[in-house]
Structure formats: C-alpha cells, structure tokens
XYZ file of C-alpha atoms in Angstrom:
334
model
C 108.347 -157.041 136.393
C 105.929 -159.782 137.507
C 108.623 -161.292 139.769
C 108.977 -157.919 141.477
C 105.607 -158.386 143.161
C 107.227 -160.943 145.464
C 110.373 -159.018 146.288
C 109.235 -156.104 148.460
C 109.989 -157.213 152.003
C 110.881 -154.395 154.345
C 112.009 -154.971 157.903
C 112.254 -152.813 161.003
C 114.801 -150.044 160.542
C 114.688 -149.943 156.743
C 114.530 -146.393 155.381
C 112.105 -145.550 152.583
C 113.063 -142.755 150.179
C 115.376 -141.337 152.886
C 112.289 -139.925 154.618
C 110.618 -142.764 156.550
C 111.857 -145.466 158.910
C 109.925 -148.743 158.805
C 108.603 -150.155 162.083
C 106.578 -153.155 160.931
C 104.312 -154.547 158.231
C 100.620 -153.894 158.893
C 99.122 -155.955 156.104
C 99.602 -157.407 152.631
C 97.308 -158.321 149.764
C 97.518 -159.233 146.101
C 97.976 -155.630 145.009
C 99.797 -153.915 147.853
C 101.561 -153.989 151.170
C 101.132 -151.513 154.036
C 103.810 -150.645 156.576
C 103.823 -148.638 159.777
C 106.704 -146.174 159.741
C 107.851 -142.921 161.282
C 109.304 -139.826 159.690
C 113.091 -139.575 159.755
C 112.722 -135.880 160.481
C 112.316 -135.138 164.181
C 110.043 -135.364 165.993
C 109.134 -138.758 164.481
C 105.531 -138.866 163.280
C 103.832 -142.233 162.682
C 102.572 -142.814 159.132
C 101.196 -145.680 157.064
C 103.004 -146.398 153.783
C 101.132 -148.288 151.093
C 103.253 -149.884 148.364
C 102.004 -151.112 145.007
C 103.410 -154.612 144.434
C 101.247 -155.608 141.472
C 102.083 -153.535 138.371
C 98.733 -154.435 136.822
C 96.990 -152.313 139.446
C 98.967 -149.147 138.696
C 95.967 -147.262 137.166
C 93.929 -147.899 140.327
C 96.846 -146.922 142.524
C 97.191 -143.636 140.666
C 93.455 -143.088 140.887
C 93.513 -143.593 144.657
C 96.298 -141.057 145.046
C 94.491 -138.567 142.809
C 91.274 -138.869 144.833
C 93.084 -138.470 148.148
C 95.036 -135.457 146.878
C 91.800 -133.709 145.949
C 90.090 -134.174 149.324
C 90.499 -132.254 152.546
C 88.133 -133.647 155.133
C 88.360 -134.845 158.732
C 86.366 -137.872 157.557
C 88.795 -139.042 154.845
C 92.225 -140.530 155.503
C 94.785 -137.802 154.818
C 97.428 -138.228 152.123
C 100.828 -137.081 153.387
C 103.318 -137.924 150.654
C 104.124 -140.247 147.790
C 106.976 -141.433 145.649
C 108.944 -144.482 144.509
C 111.221 -146.764 146.512
C 113.402 -149.289 144.703
C 110.976 -149.234 141.787
C 107.843 -149.619 143.902
C 105.330 -146.729 143.883
C 104.055 -145.769 147.323
C 101.713 -143.363 149.030
C 102.078 -142.143 152.594
C 98.985 -141.613 154.732
C 98.255 -140.518 158.255
C 98.379 -143.473 160.625
C 95.158 -144.160 162.516
C 95.795 -146.169 165.653
C 92.132 -146.988 166.293
C 91.997 -149.799 163.772
C 88.913 -150.215 161.614
C 85.176 -150.518 162.044
C 85.679 -154.246 161.444
C 87.682 -154.409 164.676
C 84.811 -152.723 166.529
C 82.312 -155.219 165.131
C 84.560 -158.129 166.047
C 84.821 -156.837 169.617
C 81.317 -155.468 170.236
C 79.214 -157.357 167.657
C 76.709 -154.493 167.372
C 76.203 -150.852 168.321
C 73.295 -148.921 169.848
C 71.069 -147.313 167.213
C 72.163 -143.704 167.783
C 75.822 -144.690 167.861
C 75.468 -146.718 164.654
C 73.688 -143.843 162.921
C 76.437 -141.424 163.976
C 79.141 -143.759 162.633
C 77.356 -143.836 159.287
C 76.923 -140.039 159.249
C 80.685 -139.583 159.601
C 81.382 -142.047 156.791
C 78.874 -140.310 154.520
C 80.446 -136.915 155.219
C 83.740 -138.288 153.965
C 82.165 -139.750 150.836
C 80.316 -136.537 150.030
C 83.533 -134.553 150.312
C 85.409 -137.001 148.087
C 82.830 -136.603 145.289
C 83.518 -140.114 144.007
C 81.772 -143.462 143.904
C 83.880 -145.603 146.228
C 82.628 -149.049 145.066
C 84.296 -151.002 147.865
C 82.764 -149.707 151.072
C 83.039 -152.116 153.986
C 83.941 -151.937 157.693
C 87.577 -152.732 156.864
C 87.825 -149.514 154.817
C 86.393 -147.280 157.541
C 89.339 -146.443 159.785
C 89.173 -144.963 163.262
C 90.980 -142.479 165.440
C 91.454 -142.883 169.159
C 90.324 -140.427 171.806
C 92.807 -138.456 173.910
C 92.483 -141.240 176.475
C 93.664 -143.769 173.872
C 90.326 -145.509 173.433
C 87.901 -146.073 170.571
C 84.719 -144.412 171.768
C 81.983 -142.882 169.635
C 80.490 -139.720 171.125
C 77.351 -138.968 169.128
C 77.657 -135.581 167.466
C 81.210 -135.007 168.727
C 83.990 -136.190 166.415
C 86.506 -133.844 168.044
C 86.545 -135.508 171.450
C 85.228 -138.870 170.367
C 86.454 -141.370 167.769
C 86.278 -140.168 164.164
C 85.461 -142.443 161.232
C 87.627 -141.888 158.156
C 87.025 -143.375 154.712
C 90.036 -145.175 153.217
C 91.038 -147.219 150.173
C 89.806 -145.401 147.086
C 91.457 -147.907 144.754
C 88.168 -148.828 143.083
C 86.740 -145.315 143.148
C 85.310 -143.679 140.047
C 84.227 -140.131 139.388
C 80.573 -139.239 139.885
C 80.851 -137.260 136.661
C 79.628 -139.541 133.835
C 81.808 -137.607 131.375
C 85.004 -138.432 133.258
C 87.185 -141.264 131.989
C 86.630 -144.305 134.196
C 89.953 -146.016 134.892
C 88.350 -148.916 136.711
C 86.071 -150.261 133.992
C 86.797 -153.915 133.312
C 85.130 -157.223 132.669
C 85.832 -158.331 136.210
C 83.398 -157.956 139.083
C 84.780 -155.398 141.544
C 84.034 -155.153 145.221
C 83.586 -157.357 148.290
C 80.610 -159.750 147.832
C 78.955 -159.219 151.229
C 78.769 -155.450 150.586
C 78.150 -155.458 146.838
C 74.998 -154.066 145.261
C 72.903 -156.126 142.836
C 74.193 -154.069 139.897
C 77.787 -154.783 140.934
C 76.984 -158.480 141.242
C 75.579 -158.458 137.715
C 78.622 -156.458 136.560
C 76.499 -153.858 134.805
C 77.478 -150.284 133.982
C 74.804 -148.900 136.297
C 77.328 -148.434 139.112
C 76.888 -145.002 140.677
C 76.092 -143.260 143.947
C 73.263 -145.755 144.531
C 75.911 -148.496 144.653
C 77.645 -146.858 147.618
C 74.265 -146.260 149.259
C 73.536 -149.986 149.068
C 76.905 -150.811 150.680
C 76.248 -148.255 153.420
C 72.927 -149.991 154.035
C 74.683 -153.341 154.432
C 77.140 -151.820 156.914
C 74.326 -150.152 158.880
C 72.403 -153.442 158.985
C 75.513 -155.164 160.334
C 76.109 -152.433 162.924
C 72.623 -152.731 164.444
C 72.086 -156.505 164.117
C 75.574 -157.958 164.430
C 75.369 -159.772 161.080
C 75.216 -159.014 157.377
C 71.819 -159.173 155.609
C 73.151 -161.806 153.200
C 75.882 -164.343 153.822
C 76.807 -167.763 152.459
C 79.816 -170.002 151.965
C 80.518 -168.958 148.388
C 80.803 -165.528 146.781
C 78.452 -166.657 144.007
C 75.725 -167.578 146.504
C 76.090 -164.249 148.295
C 75.809 -162.302 145.039
C 72.757 -164.340 144.030
C 71.109 -163.447 147.343
C 71.836 -159.745 146.808
C 70.100 -159.926 143.445
C 67.091 -162.057 144.347
C 66.426 -162.499 148.072
C 64.393 -160.070 150.190
C 66.024 -158.554 153.256
C 64.815 -160.021 156.547
C 64.589 -157.632 159.478
C 64.786 -158.851 163.089
C 61.696 -158.384 165.226
C 61.873 -155.288 167.343
C 64.228 -153.388 165.031
C 63.919 -149.610 165.378
C 61.319 -148.612 162.791
C 63.275 -145.544 161.720
C 66.344 -147.670 161.015
C 64.270 -150.240 159.146
C 62.796 -147.492 156.963
C 66.277 -146.198 156.118
C 67.505 -149.718 155.399
C 64.522 -150.364 153.134
C 65.526 -147.402 150.978
C 69.229 -148.324 151.012
C 68.857 -152.020 150.238
C 66.308 -151.814 147.426
C 67.225 -154.129 144.544
C 66.843 -151.424 141.904
C 69.167 -148.388 142.101
C 66.304 -146.019 141.246
C 64.379 -147.202 144.329
C 67.172 -146.225 146.732
C 68.052 -142.836 148.150
C 68.797 -140.457 145.309
C 71.706 -138.809 147.106
C 74.093 -139.192 150.019
C 72.735 -135.903 151.324
C 69.246 -137.306 151.935
C 70.673 -140.457 153.504
C 72.836 -138.395 155.838
C 69.817 -136.239 156.691
C 67.730 -139.248 157.755
C 70.549 -140.885 159.697
C 71.393 -137.561 161.317
C 67.801 -137.327 162.506
C 68.108 -140.769 164.108
C 71.419 -139.839 165.739
C 70.043 -136.461 166.788
C 72.814 -134.416 165.164
C 70.722 -132.091 163.037
C 70.645 -131.274 159.335
C 73.701 -131.956 157.146
C 75.500 -129.263 155.232
C 74.075 -128.814 151.711
C 76.051 -130.118 148.769
C 78.481 -127.540 147.447
C 77.012 -128.026 143.971
C 73.560 -127.066 145.254
C 74.871 -123.826 146.706
C 76.828 -123.182 143.537
C 73.736 -123.469 141.368
C 71.725 -121.296 143.746
C 74.435 -118.625 143.635
C 74.764 -118.840 139.856
C 71.000 -118.817 139.381
C 70.520 -115.930 141.767
C 73.339 -113.998 140.124
C 71.830 -114.500 136.671
C 68.414 -113.320 137.841
C 69.984 -110.257 139.453
C 71.933 -109.515 136.255
C 68.794 -109.806 134.122
C 66.829 -107.560 136.485
C 69.551 -104.890 136.527
C 69.950 -105.091 132.750
C 66.192 -104.699 132.294
C 66.071 -101.631 134.561
C 69.069 -100.035 132.873
C 67.601 -100.867 129.470
C 64.367 -99.019 130.297
C 66.205 -96.034 131.775
C 68.573 -95.853 128.812
C 65.718 -95.713 126.312
C 63.907 -93.145 128.464
C 67.026 -90.953 128.491
C 67.479 -91.292 124.733
C 63.793 -90.489 124.062
C 63.969 -87.429 126.319
C 67.119 -86.192 124.573
C 65.593 -86.647 121.110
C 62.450 -84.798 122.234
C 64.496 -81.805 123.393
C 66.494 -81.656 120.161
C 63.531 -81.841 117.809
C-alpha cells in the first residue's frame, strides 16, 4: 500500500469514477493531490478533486469530509461529492478560481485596515458555522471567489458582489466538544509554524478555540503589516519565538487593530478572546459591518431557558387553581 502513494498520476482527459474529467493537477503534497476537473454531465461544471495518496492520513481525510458534510455556509468551501478511484479515496469540492489569500498577499503585500478586518470577519463566519477547531489556519487555506467581472476584489460588507473568503482544508480539525473522540491526537506537532499558537508549539493538549484565535491574529497581523509577527530560518526558532518573544507592533498601527491583535496573540490561551463571536464583533466594528449573528447555541439556551421558565410559571398557576377548585368542591360537599 505504501508504494501506492507514488502511483496516482492523472493527466488531462482522464475520467474519475465515470463522473469527472481531469483538466490538470493543481497541487500535490505528502498526503494528497488536488486536480481541477469538470463534470462529465452537461453542462460541465468545474470542480476540485482532492485525492488521499498517503494511507496513514485516512482518519484525517475522513474527518475533513465529515466536517465539510456537516456545514452549509457561504464562507466554507462546499463539498460536492466523494468516492474512490482505483483504490484512492477522494472528495470533490467546488472550484474557487480566485486562488487563496496567500496569492493576494504575494501580489499586494498588505491590505487597508477595513478591508483586512472584513476578510477576517468572513473567515470567522466560516469557522463559527463549522463548529470545529481548525488547527491549521493560514492564508493558503482561505480560498477566494472572483467577482462577476472576474477579479479578486473585497467589497467591505458585501460578499455577494465582492470576493468571498471561504475556509478550506479541515484535515487537522477537531470537534469543539471535549467529549468527542479526537481523531487527530498524536505525539507529532500539527500545524504550520508561522501560524501556530504557543500551546501547539509545545504540543500540549490545551488546543482549542483559542488556538484558532491566535492563528487568526497572525493572519491579521500579516494582512495589515505585510509580514508575519514571528519568522526565522528554522521551524524550531519560529516556534520558540511564538512561546517566548513579545509581539512588536509597527509605529502608526491603527490602535483598534493593535488592541485586537493584543488579545489574539497573547501567549496564554486564557488571555485571548474567549470566543470567535467576540472577535468577529470587534473586527466587524473596525470594518463597519455591524454586529455578528449570535451563536446558535446561545439562542438555543435562551429558548430552552425561557421555555422552562414559562412551563414552571404555567404549572404554578394551574397548581394553585387546581387546589382552589378541589377546596371549593370539598367545601360544597361537606
């Protein structure tokens, strides 16, 4: 089976599972390969097909598919299909022709404050909907749509006419529920060093929502300054800096952004934002897009709590009336 990781080489015109025609390879890594394809069924629709080529990563591959199947959000890459081709598991996703946020940074270096805040708001909306800890957030995993004019252009507060940010690659994701089996626990450090939190660098079991908040802080810092807060030649040096070095802020940085970054990039998880909701709220204020939608769980508890109070009140009233009726009846009889 190990040799099979080297054998998946599809070329233009190859048909996958009798449903997709390969156009070209988009990228390849140690665990998977991604191809641009179109549906065989007319009219042809472009899709991205991700193949697992390392059997050792099958649990993560399954986890990614499970997360994507459970999410319906304009800010998360949509899962279209899945299956097996010549022994290789694959998932089919919508194809986003706008590239990634990494491409934007390579081309523009940095973004205006409001634009950067809006980009982060869209990413956070996707993460909140997914209800998972991503653990590998970085510009490469934030994919982009193009506008009707075929350009990548962020229109603050308008993801319908402007470019939309969509979260991708949930291969390292874990449930936010501490009682859920974690398929990605291991003795190996997981993540991309430049965007890893101190607790990830130390490989502790404290990884949670605060870990994603730290990574979002790193991305925001990069969006507004054009560079990462910590960088070095070796991964070890970068991780050491995350754990020990203070963040340096350029002179003249927008004070609101610096305040948000201070809460995102705190060394201790408990000193960061407690939720993605509050982070989205503060970034939304900077972007000028208003308050975020409350977490579904918050509304659920309010509804349940309100329903229980109403039930108790009704039961109490009926209880009093019932005893009054019984007492009146007894009085008439005797």
